Amino acid sequence: MTVAQRWPLQQAVYARLVAQLAGQGVDGADVPVYDHVPSNPPRLHVRIDGFGVIPGSTSNGRRARHDFSVHVFDDNTGTDTGAGTAEIARLQPIVVAALEDWSPLVGATGITHISSNSAADEDPLTQHGVSRFSTYIGV
């Protein structure tokens, strides 16, 4: 059952991003990574979510496509609203490079980067970018 691979995939992506974003924040701080919506997050942070599974099969067994998203946030940019997009533009390529073509689990293909774009946020003081990814996992 490939849906059972969703949690191990989430854990692997989380650990990979924590390692790759260490020291990448303002003044060399680590950029925190969350797999939930944090209350009172720091200015720069990353959130993984949107995990989905599309079942499939091959002649050798089952193989499913696993999709997920990685959001890069720059909160509370104040009146200088363009400042957040600069940090997002700097961090998004780090996220993509950390995940693209990386095989997160045994039996998984390398992760494919589907798209990256800015995303509207309800809070006008928050800058937000999102990247979408997928991998195929067989069991």
Tab-separated table of N, CA and C in Angstrom:
chain	number	residue	atom	x	y	z
A	1	MET	N	0.851	-1.174	0.000
A	1	MET	CA	0.000	0.000	0.000
A	1	MET	C	0.898	1.239	0.000
A	2	THR	N	0.870	1.948	-1.086
A	2	THR	CA	1.773	3.088	-1.216
A	2	THR	C	1.344	4.293	-0.385
A	3	VAL	N	0.076	4.376	0.004
A	3	VAL	CA	-0.347	5.502	0.847
A	3	VAL	C	0.381	5.457	2.191
A	4	ALA	N	0.817	4.280	2.607
A	4	ALA	CA	1.562	4.147	3.864
A	4	ALA	C	2.927	4.830	3.786
A	5	GLN	N	3.391	5.166	2.586
A	5	GLN	CA	4.676	5.833	2.420
A	5	GLN	C	4.590	7.340	2.613
A	6	ARG	N	3.384	7.878	2.769
A	6	ARG	CA	3.212	9.316	2.907
A	6	ARG	C	3.947	9.870	4.133
A	7	TRP	N	3.799	9.230	5.272
A	7	TRP	CA	4.452	9.711	6.489
A	7	TRP	C	5.979	9.589	6.403
A	8	PRO	N	6.533	8.450	5.960
A	8	PRO	CA	7.993	8.401	5.809
A	8	PRO	C	8.516	9.443	4.811
A	9	LEU	N	7.752	9.716	3.749
A	9	LEU	CA	8.152	10.753	2.798
A	9	LEU	C	8.173	12.120	3.483
A	10	GLN	N	7.141	12.424	4.252
A	10	GLN	CA	7.078	13.706	4.953
A	10	GLN	C	8.265	13.851	5.896
A	11	GLN	N	8.586	12.817	6.637
A	11	GLN	CA	9.716	12.862	7.563
A	11	GLN	C	11.039	13.070	6.821
A	12	ALA	N	11.208	12.398	5.676
A	12	ALA	CA	12.448	12.521	4.908
A	12	ALA	C	12.600	13.928	4.337
A	13	VAL	N	11.519	14.486	3.793
A	13	VAL	CA	11.564	15.834	3.226
A	13	VAL	C	11.857	16.843	4.335
A	14	TYR	N	11.203	16.685	5.461
A	14	TYR	CA	11.430	17.577	6.600
A	14	TYR	C	12.908	17.568	7.005
A	15	ALA	N	13.469	16.380	7.206
A	15	ALA	CA	14.862	16.267	7.646
A	15	ALA	C	15.817	16.859	6.599
A	16	ARG	N	15.540	16.622	5.343
A	16	ARG	CA	16.404	17.150	4.274
A	16	ARG	C	16.409	18.681	4.279
A	17	LEU	N	15.218	19.276	4.414
A	17	LEU	CA	15.132	20.735	4.398
A	17	LEU	C	15.747	21.357	5.647
A	18	VAL	N	15.557	20.734	6.793
A	18	VAL	CA	16.195	21.247	8.022
A	18	VAL	C	17.709	21.307	7.828
A	19	ALA	N	18.276	20.246	7.269
A	19	ALA	CA	19.727	20.202	7.057
A	19	ALA	C	20.174	21.253	6.039
A	20	GLN	N	19.429	21.391	4.947
A	20	GLN	CA	19.838	22.297	3.874
A	20	GLN	C	19.623	23.761	4.223
A	21	LEU	N	18.691	24.069	5.125
A	21	LEU	CA	18.395	25.454	5.478
A	21	LEU	C	19.117	25.917	6.741
A	22	ALA	N	19.949	25.051	7.296
A	22	ALA	CA	20.760	25.441	8.452
A	22	ALA	C	21.716	26.553	8.025
A	23	GLY	N	21.704	27.646	8.759
A	23	GLY	CA	22.594	28.759	8.486
A	23	GLY	C	22.201	29.632	7.301
A	24	GLN	N	21.034	29.425	6.718
A	24	GLN	CA	20.620	30.169	5.531
A	24	GLN	C	19.738	31.382	5.836
A	25	GLY	N	19.440	31.616	7.108
A	25	GLY	CA	18.586	32.742	7.476
A	25	GLY	C	19.358	34.037	7.616
A	26	VAL	N	18.673	35.039	8.121
A	26	VAL	CA	19.280	36.349	8.338
A	26	VAL	C	20.428	36.207	9.337
A	27	ASP	N	21.572	36.781	9.011
A	27	ASP	CA	22.774	36.740	9.854
A	27	ASP	C	23.226	35.317	10.173
A	28	GLY	N	22.992	34.380	9.257
A	28	GLY	CA	23.462	33.009	9.426
A	28	GLY	C	22.615	32.141	10.329
A	29	ALA	N	21.428	32.608	10.676
A	29	ALA	CA	20.529	31.794	11.512
A	29	ALA	C	19.955	30.640	10.686
A	30	ASP	N	19.525	29.609	11.376
A	30	ASP	CA	18.821	28.519	10.700
A	30	ASP	C	17.432	28.996	10.299
A	31	VAL	N	16.954	28.532	9.162
A	31	VAL	CA	15.580	28.803	8.751
A	31	VAL	C	14.741	27.636	9.251
A	32	PRO	N	13.784	27.883	10.164
A	32	PRO	CA	12.986	26.784	10.697
A	32	PRO	C	12.078	26.185	9.627
A	33	VAL	N	11.883	24.881	9.734
A	33	VAL	CA	11.002	24.145	8.832
A	33	VAL	C	9.875	23.562	9.673
A	34	TYR	N	8.644	23.726	9.198
A	34	TYR	CA	7.473	23.210	9.902
A	34	TYR	C	6.699	22.273	8.993
A	35	ASP	N	6.028	21.299	9.601
A	35	ASP	CA	5.091	20.461	8.855
A	35	ASP	C	3.674	20.669	9.383
A	36	HIS	N	3.473	21.830	9.988
A	36	HIS	CA	2.171	22.263	10.482
A	36	HIS	C	2.148	23.796	10.437
A	37	VAL	N	1.001	24.384	10.626
A	37	VAL	CA	0.914	25.846	10.648
A	37	VAL	C	1.322	26.304	12.044
A	38	PRO	N	2.465	26.976	12.160
A	38	PRO	CA	2.941	27.386	13.482
A	38	PRO	C	2.214	28.633	13.974
A	39	SER	N	2.084	28.743	15.288
A	39	SER	CA	1.587	29.993	15.853
A	39	SER	C	2.813	30.819	16.217
A	40	ASN	N	2.838	32.063	15.826
A	40	ASN	CA	3.958	32.965	16.085
A	40	ASN	C	5.282	32.475	15.494
A	41	PRO	N	5.323	32.193	14.196
A	41	PRO	CA	6.587	31.736	13.606
A	41	PRO	C	7.572	32.885	13.474
A	42	PRO	N	8.859	32.568	13.342
A	42	PRO	CA	9.841	33.627	13.092
A	42	PRO	C	9.631	34.221	11.704
A	43	ARG	N	10.275	35.337	11.475
A	43	ARG	CA	10.083	36.063	10.223
A	43	ARG	C	10.254	35.151	9.007
A	44	LEU	N	11.405	34.521	8.868
A	44	LEU	CA	11.640	33.590	7.769
A	44	LEU	C	11.355	32.182	8.246
A	45	HIS	N	10.547	31.460	7.494
A	45	HIS	CA	10.306	30.064	7.818
A	45	HIS	C	9.782	29.327	6.587
A	46	VAL	N	9.853	28.016	6.660
A	46	VAL	CA	9.425	27.145	5.575
A	46	VAL	C	8.401	26.174	6.138
A	47	ARG	N	7.379	25.875	5.321
A	47	ARG	CA	6.362	24.904	5.739
A	47	ARG	C	6.130	23.912	4.613
A	48	ILE	N	6.123	22.635	4.960
A	48	ILE	CA	5.786	21.595	3.990
A	48	ILE	C	4.361	21.149	4.257
A	49	ASP	N	3.607	20.942	3.186
A	49	ASP	CA	2.223	20.481	3.331
A	49	ASP	C	1.690	20.009	1.988
A	50	GLY	N	0.408	19.783	1.925
A	50	GLY	CA	-0.246	19.408	0.680
A	50	GLY	C	0.130	18.028	0.182
A	51	PHE	N	0.436	17.123	1.082
A	51	PHE	CA	0.816	15.776	0.661
A	51	PHE	C	-0.402	15.055	0.096
A	52	GLY	N	-0.241	14.494	-1.081
A	52	GLY	CA	-1.310	13.747	-1.719
A	52	GLY	C	-0.744	12.529	-2.417
A	53	VAL	N	-1.579	11.507	-2.557
A	53	VAL	CA	-1.159	10.249	-3.181
A	53	VAL	C	-2.138	9.907	-4.292
A	54	ILE	N	-1.592	9.621	-5.471
A	54	ILE	CA	-2.399	9.153	-6.594
A	54	ILE	C	-1.956	7.724	-6.878
A	55	PRO	N	-2.826	6.734	-6.560
A	55	PRO	CA	-2.435	5.326	-6.728
A	55	PRO	C	-2.186	4.980	-8.194
A	56	GLY	N	-1.322	4.027	-8.389
A	56	GLY	CA	-1.028	3.538	-9.721
A	56	GLY	C	-0.447	2.152	-9.636
A	57	SER	N	-0.167	1.564	-10.776
A	57	SER	CA	0.429	0.232	-10.782
A	57	SER	C	1.325	0.089	-11.999
A	58	THR	N	2.231	-0.863	-11.909
A	58	THR	CA	3.113	-1.216	-13.013
A	58	THR	C	3.033	-2.721	-13.183
A	59	SER	N	3.719	-3.254	-14.163
A	59	SER	CA	3.709	-4.707	-14.360
A	59	SER	C	4.361	-5.437	-13.190
A	60	ASN	N	5.175	-4.722	-12.406
A	60	ASN	CA	5.875	-5.341	-11.273
A	60	ASN	C	5.198	-5.109	-9.928
A	61	GLY	N	4.108	-4.367	-9.884
A	61	GLY	CA	3.467	-4.097	-8.603
A	61	GLY	C	2.863	-2.716	-8.556
A	62	ARG	N	2.726	-2.187	-7.365
A	62	ARG	CA	2.109	-0.880	-7.180
A	62	ARG	C	3.156	0.223	-7.150
A	63	ARG	N	2.758	1.355	-7.693
A	63	ARG	CA	3.616	2.541	-7.685
A	63	ARG	C	2.685	3.740	-7.715
A	64	ALA	N	2.861	4.656	-6.773
A	64	ALA	CA	1.966	5.804	-6.666
A	64	ALA	C	2.752	7.099	-6.799
A	65	ARG	N	2.057	8.121	-7.304
A	65	ARG	CA	2.659	9.452	-7.363
A	65	ARG	C	2.327	10.177	-6.066
A	66	HIS	N	3.346	10.702	-5.421
A	66	HIS	CA	3.199	11.463	-4.188
A	66	HIS	C	3.532	12.918	-4.501
A	67	ASP	N	2.591	13.802	-4.252
A	67	ASP	CA	2.766	15.235	-4.477
A	67	ASP	C	2.826	15.955	-3.137
A	68	PHE	N	3.567	17.053	-3.095
A	68	PHE	CA	3.607	17.884	-1.890
A	68	PHE	C	4.081	19.274	-2.263
A	69	SER	N	3.909	20.205	-1.328
A	69	SER	CA	4.303	21.594	-1.532
A	69	SER	C	5.253	22.041	-0.432
A	70	VAL	N	6.105	23.001	-0.787
A	70	VAL	CA	6.988	23.639	0.183
A	70	VAL	C	6.774	25.141	0.059
A	71	HIS	N	6.371	25.762	1.156
A	71	HIS	CA	6.098	27.194	1.205
A	71	HIS	C	7.257	27.900	1.890
A	72	VAL	N	7.665	29.030	1.334
A	72	VAL	CA	8.685	29.877	1.941
A	72	VAL	C	7.996	31.175	2.331
A	73	PHE	N	8.078	31.530	3.607
A	73	PHE	CA	7.413	32.718	4.128
A	73	PHE	C	8.434	33.738	4.617
A	74	ASP	N	8.111	34.996	4.401
A	74	ASP	CA	8.807	36.102	5.045
A	74	ASP	C	7.714	36.976	5.635
A	75	ASP	N	7.514	36.873	6.944
A	75	ASP	CA	6.431	37.570	7.637
A	75	ASP	C	6.875	38.918	8.174
A	76	ASN	N	5.897	39.767	8.392
A	76	ASN	CA	6.106	41.036	9.080
A	76	ASN	C	7.199	41.884	8.435
A	77	THR	N	7.060	42.099	7.146
A	77	THR	CA	8.057	42.903	6.443
A	77	THR	C	7.806	44.392	6.630
A	78	GLY	N	6.733	44.758	7.307
A	78	GLY	CA	6.456	46.169	7.598
A	78	GLY	C	6.063	46.936	6.351
A	79	THR	N	6.416	48.194	6.308
A	79	THR	CA	6.004	49.018	5.176
A	79	THR	C	6.833	48.763	3.937
A	80	ASP	N	7.987	48.157	4.080
A	80	ASP	CA	8.848	47.856	2.940
A	80	ASP	C	8.463	46.492	2.388
A	81	THR	N	7.324	46.423	1.700
A	81	THR	CA	6.760	45.125	1.311
A	81	THR	C	7.599	44.383	0.281
A	82	GLY	N	8.485	45.050	-0.430
A	82	GLY	CA	9.329	44.358	-1.393
A	82	GLY	C	10.454	43.563	-0.757
A	83	ALA	N	10.752	43.817	0.508
A	83	ALA	CA	11.872	43.147	1.165
A	83	ALA	C	11.650	41.650	1.269
A	84	GLY	N	10.429	41.229	1.487
A	84	GLY	CA	10.148	39.804	1.638
A	84	GLY	C	10.391	39.007	0.380
A	85	THR	N	10.093	39.577	-0.755
A	85	THR	CA	10.293	38.821	-1.989
A	85	THR	C	11.766	38.562	-2.255
A	86	ALA	N	12.644	39.417	-1.792
A	86	ALA	CA	14.074	39.182	-1.993
A	86	ALA	C	14.518	37.936	-1.214
A	87	GLU	N	14.066	37.795	0.015
A	87	GLU	CA	14.433	36.625	0.815
A	87	GLU	C	13.806	35.357	0.249
A	88	ILE	N	12.582	35.450	-0.203
A	88	ILE	CA	11.928	34.286	-0.807
A	88	ILE	C	12.658	33.885	-2.081
A	89	ALA	N	13.023	34.869	-2.894
A	89	ALA	CA	13.758	34.589	-4.129
A	89	ALA	C	15.117	33.956	-3.836
A	90	ARG	N	15.700	34.267	-2.697
A	90	ARG	CA	16.978	33.669	-2.311
A	90	ARG	C	16.800	32.259	-1.764
A	91	LEU	N	15.725	32.040	-0.979
A	91	LEU	CA	15.531	30.743	-0.327
A	91	LEU	C	14.877	29.687	-1.221
A	92	GLN	N	13.983	30.097	-2.121
A	92	GLN	CA	13.304	29.096	-2.964
A	92	GLN	C	14.289	28.249	-3.769
A	93	PRO	N	15.317	28.824	-4.382
A	93	PRO	CA	16.267	27.969	-5.108
A	93	PRO	C	17.019	26.985	-4.205
A	94	ILE	N	17.232	27.349	-2.952
A	94	ILE	CA	17.874	26.426	-2.013
A	94	ILE	C	16.965	25.238	-1.754
A	95	VAL	N	15.666	25.515	-1.568
A	95	VAL	CA	14.677	24.450	-1.362
A	95	VAL	C	14.626	23.538	-2.579
A	96	VAL	N	14.521	24.135	-3.768
A	96	VAL	CA	14.426	23.336	-4.993
A	96	VAL	C	15.686	22.493	-5.179
A	97	ALA	N	16.862	23.087	-4.988
A	97	ALA	CA	18.111	22.345	-5.159
A	97	ALA	C	18.226	21.199	-4.151
A	98	ALA	N	17.703	21.397	-2.948
A	98	ALA	CA	17.767	20.347	-1.920
A	98	ALA	C	16.919	19.139	-2.283
A	99	LEU	N	15.812	19.366	-2.985
A	99	LEU	CA	14.867	18.282	-3.240
A	99	LEU	C	14.910	17.717	-4.658
A	100	GLU	N	15.199	18.559	-5.637
A	100	GLU	CA	15.125	18.120	-7.035
A	100	GLU	C	16.124	16.992	-7.321
A	101	ASP	N	15.608	15.925	-7.922
A	101	ASP	CA	16.384	14.733	-8.300
A	101	ASP	C	16.871	13.913	-7.107
A	102	TRP	N	16.505	14.279	-5.895
A	102	TRP	CA	16.887	13.524	-4.691
A	102	TRP	C	15.877	12.401	-4.476
A	103	SER	N	16.350	11.218	-4.235
A	103	SER	CA	15.475	10.072	-3.972
A	103	SER	C	15.278	9.950	-2.465
A	104	PRO	N	14.069	10.267	-1.960
A	104	PRO	CA	13.865	10.379	-0.513
A	104	PRO	C	13.728	9.058	0.235
A	105	LEU	N	13.325	7.999	-0.451
A	105	LEU	CA	13.086	6.710	0.196
A	105	LEU	C	13.529	5.585	-0.730
A	106	VAL	N	13.793	4.434	-0.162
A	106	VAL	CA	14.065	3.258	-0.982
A	106	VAL	C	12.820	2.979	-1.814
A	107	GLY	N	12.991	2.776	-3.093
A	107	GLY	CA	11.859	2.515	-3.982
A	107	GLY	C	11.230	3.768	-4.557
A	108	ALA	N	11.813	4.936	-4.277
A	108	ALA	CA	11.269	6.200	-4.783
A	108	ALA	C	12.119	6.699	-5.940
A	109	THR	N	11.469	7.368	-6.865
A	109	THR	CA	12.205	8.043	-7.928
A	109	THR	C	12.763	9.348	-7.372
A	110	GLY	N	13.651	9.964	-8.124
A	110	GLY	CA	14.116	11.296	-7.755
A	110	GLY	C	12.944	12.259	-7.777
A	111	ILE	N	12.940	13.204	-6.868
A	111	ILE	CA	11.849	14.173	-6.773
A	111	ILE	C	11.889	15.099	-7.987
A	112	THR	N	10.710	15.354	-8.539
A	112	THR	CA	10.555	16.267	-9.669
A	112	THR	C	10.014	17.598	-9.166
A	113	HIS	N	10.648	18.676	-9.602
A	113	HIS	CA	10.159	20.022	-9.294
A	113	HIS	C	9.114	20.364	-10.347
A	114	ILE	N	7.870	20.560	-9.920
A	114	ILE	CA	6.775	20.840	-10.851
A	114	ILE	C	6.675	22.319	-11.157
A	115	SER	N	6.680	23.167	-10.115
A	115	SER	CA	6.546	24.608	-10.329
A	115	SER	C	6.937	25.367	-9.075
A	116	SER	N	7.240	26.661	-9.262
A	116	SER	CA	7.476	27.585	-8.157
A	116	SER	C	6.863	28.920	-8.536
A	117	ASN	N	6.197	29.543	-7.591
A	117	ASN	CA	5.589	30.840	-7.854
A	117	ASN	C	5.337	31.578	-6.546
A	118	SER	N	5.011	32.861	-6.676
A	118	SER	CA	4.592	33.607	-5.496
A	118	SER	C	3.134	33.254	-5.232
A	119	ALA	N	2.724	33.427	-4.009
A	119	ALA	CA	1.359	33.080	-3.637
A	119	ALA	C	0.750	34.236	-2.859
A	120	ALA	N	-0.498	34.517	-3.152
A	120	ALA	CA	-1.196	35.567	-2.413
A	120	ALA	C	-1.393	35.118	-0.973
A	121	ASP	N	-1.287	36.050	-0.063
A	121	ASP	CA	-1.494	35.742	1.344
A	121	ASP	C	-2.523	36.715	1.893
A	122	GLU	N	-3.338	36.246	2.817
A	122	GLU	CA	-4.372	37.111	3.394
A	122	GLU	C	-3.772	38.280	4.160
A	123	ASP	N	-2.598	38.074	4.728
A	123	ASP	CA	-1.931	39.129	5.473
A	123	ASP	C	-1.042	39.921	4.518
A	124	PRO	N	-1.315	41.205	4.292
A	124	PRO	CA	-0.513	41.973	3.333
A	124	PRO	C	0.935	42.171	3.770
A	125	LEU	N	1.253	41.875	5.030
A	125	LEU	CA	2.623	42.003	5.503
A	125	LEU	C	3.420	40.711	5.347
A	126	THR	N	2.801	39.693	4.773
A	126	THR	CA	3.464	38.414	4.587
A	126	THR	C	3.769	38.197	3.117
A	127	GLN	N	5.002	37.898	2.823
A	127	GLN	CA	5.408	37.482	1.480
A	127	GLN	C	5.468	35.962	1.497
A	128	HIS	N	5.050	35.331	0.399
A	128	HIS	CA	4.873	33.893	0.412
A	128	HIS	C	5.157	33.340	-0.977
A	129	GLY	N	6.001	32.328	-1.046
A	129	GLY	CA	6.258	31.616	-2.287
A	129	GLY	C	6.010	30.141	-2.073
A	130	VAL	N	5.587	29.451	-3.116
A	130	VAL	CA	5.297	28.019	-2.992
A	130	VAL	C	5.937	27.263	-4.153
A	131	SER	N	6.524	26.115	-3.829
A	131	SER	CA	7.082	25.209	-4.831
A	131	SER	C	6.368	23.869	-4.693
A	132	ARG	N	6.059	23.274	-5.839
A	132	ARG	CA	5.361	21.991	-5.849
A	132	ARG	C	6.286	20.911	-6.392
A	133	PHE	N	6.166	19.726	-5.795
A	133	PHE	CA	7.055	18.614	-6.126
A	133	PHE	C	6.266	17.312	-6.225
A	134	SER	N	6.878	16.308	-6.878
A	134	SER	CA	6.284	14.978	-6.899
A	134	SER	C	7.393	13.932	-6.988
A	135	THR	N	7.061	12.737	-6.542
A	135	THR	CA	7.940	11.574	-6.668
A	135	THR	C	7.052	10.352	-6.806
A	136	TYR	N	7.566	9.322	-7.430
A	136	TYR	CA	6.861	8.051	-7.523
A	136	TYR	C	7.494	7.087	-6.542
A	137	ILE	N	6.643	6.406	-5.780
A	137	ILE	CA	7.134	5.457	-4.792
A	137	ILE	C	6.455	4.123	-5.048
A	138	GLY	N	7.252	3.071	-5.160
A	138	GLY	CA	6.725	1.735	-5.351
A	138	GLY	C	6.952	0.878	-4.134
A	139	VAL	N	6.073	-0.075	-3.946
A	139	VAL	CA	6.229	-1.007	-2.825
A	139	VAL	C	6.059	-2.427	-3.316
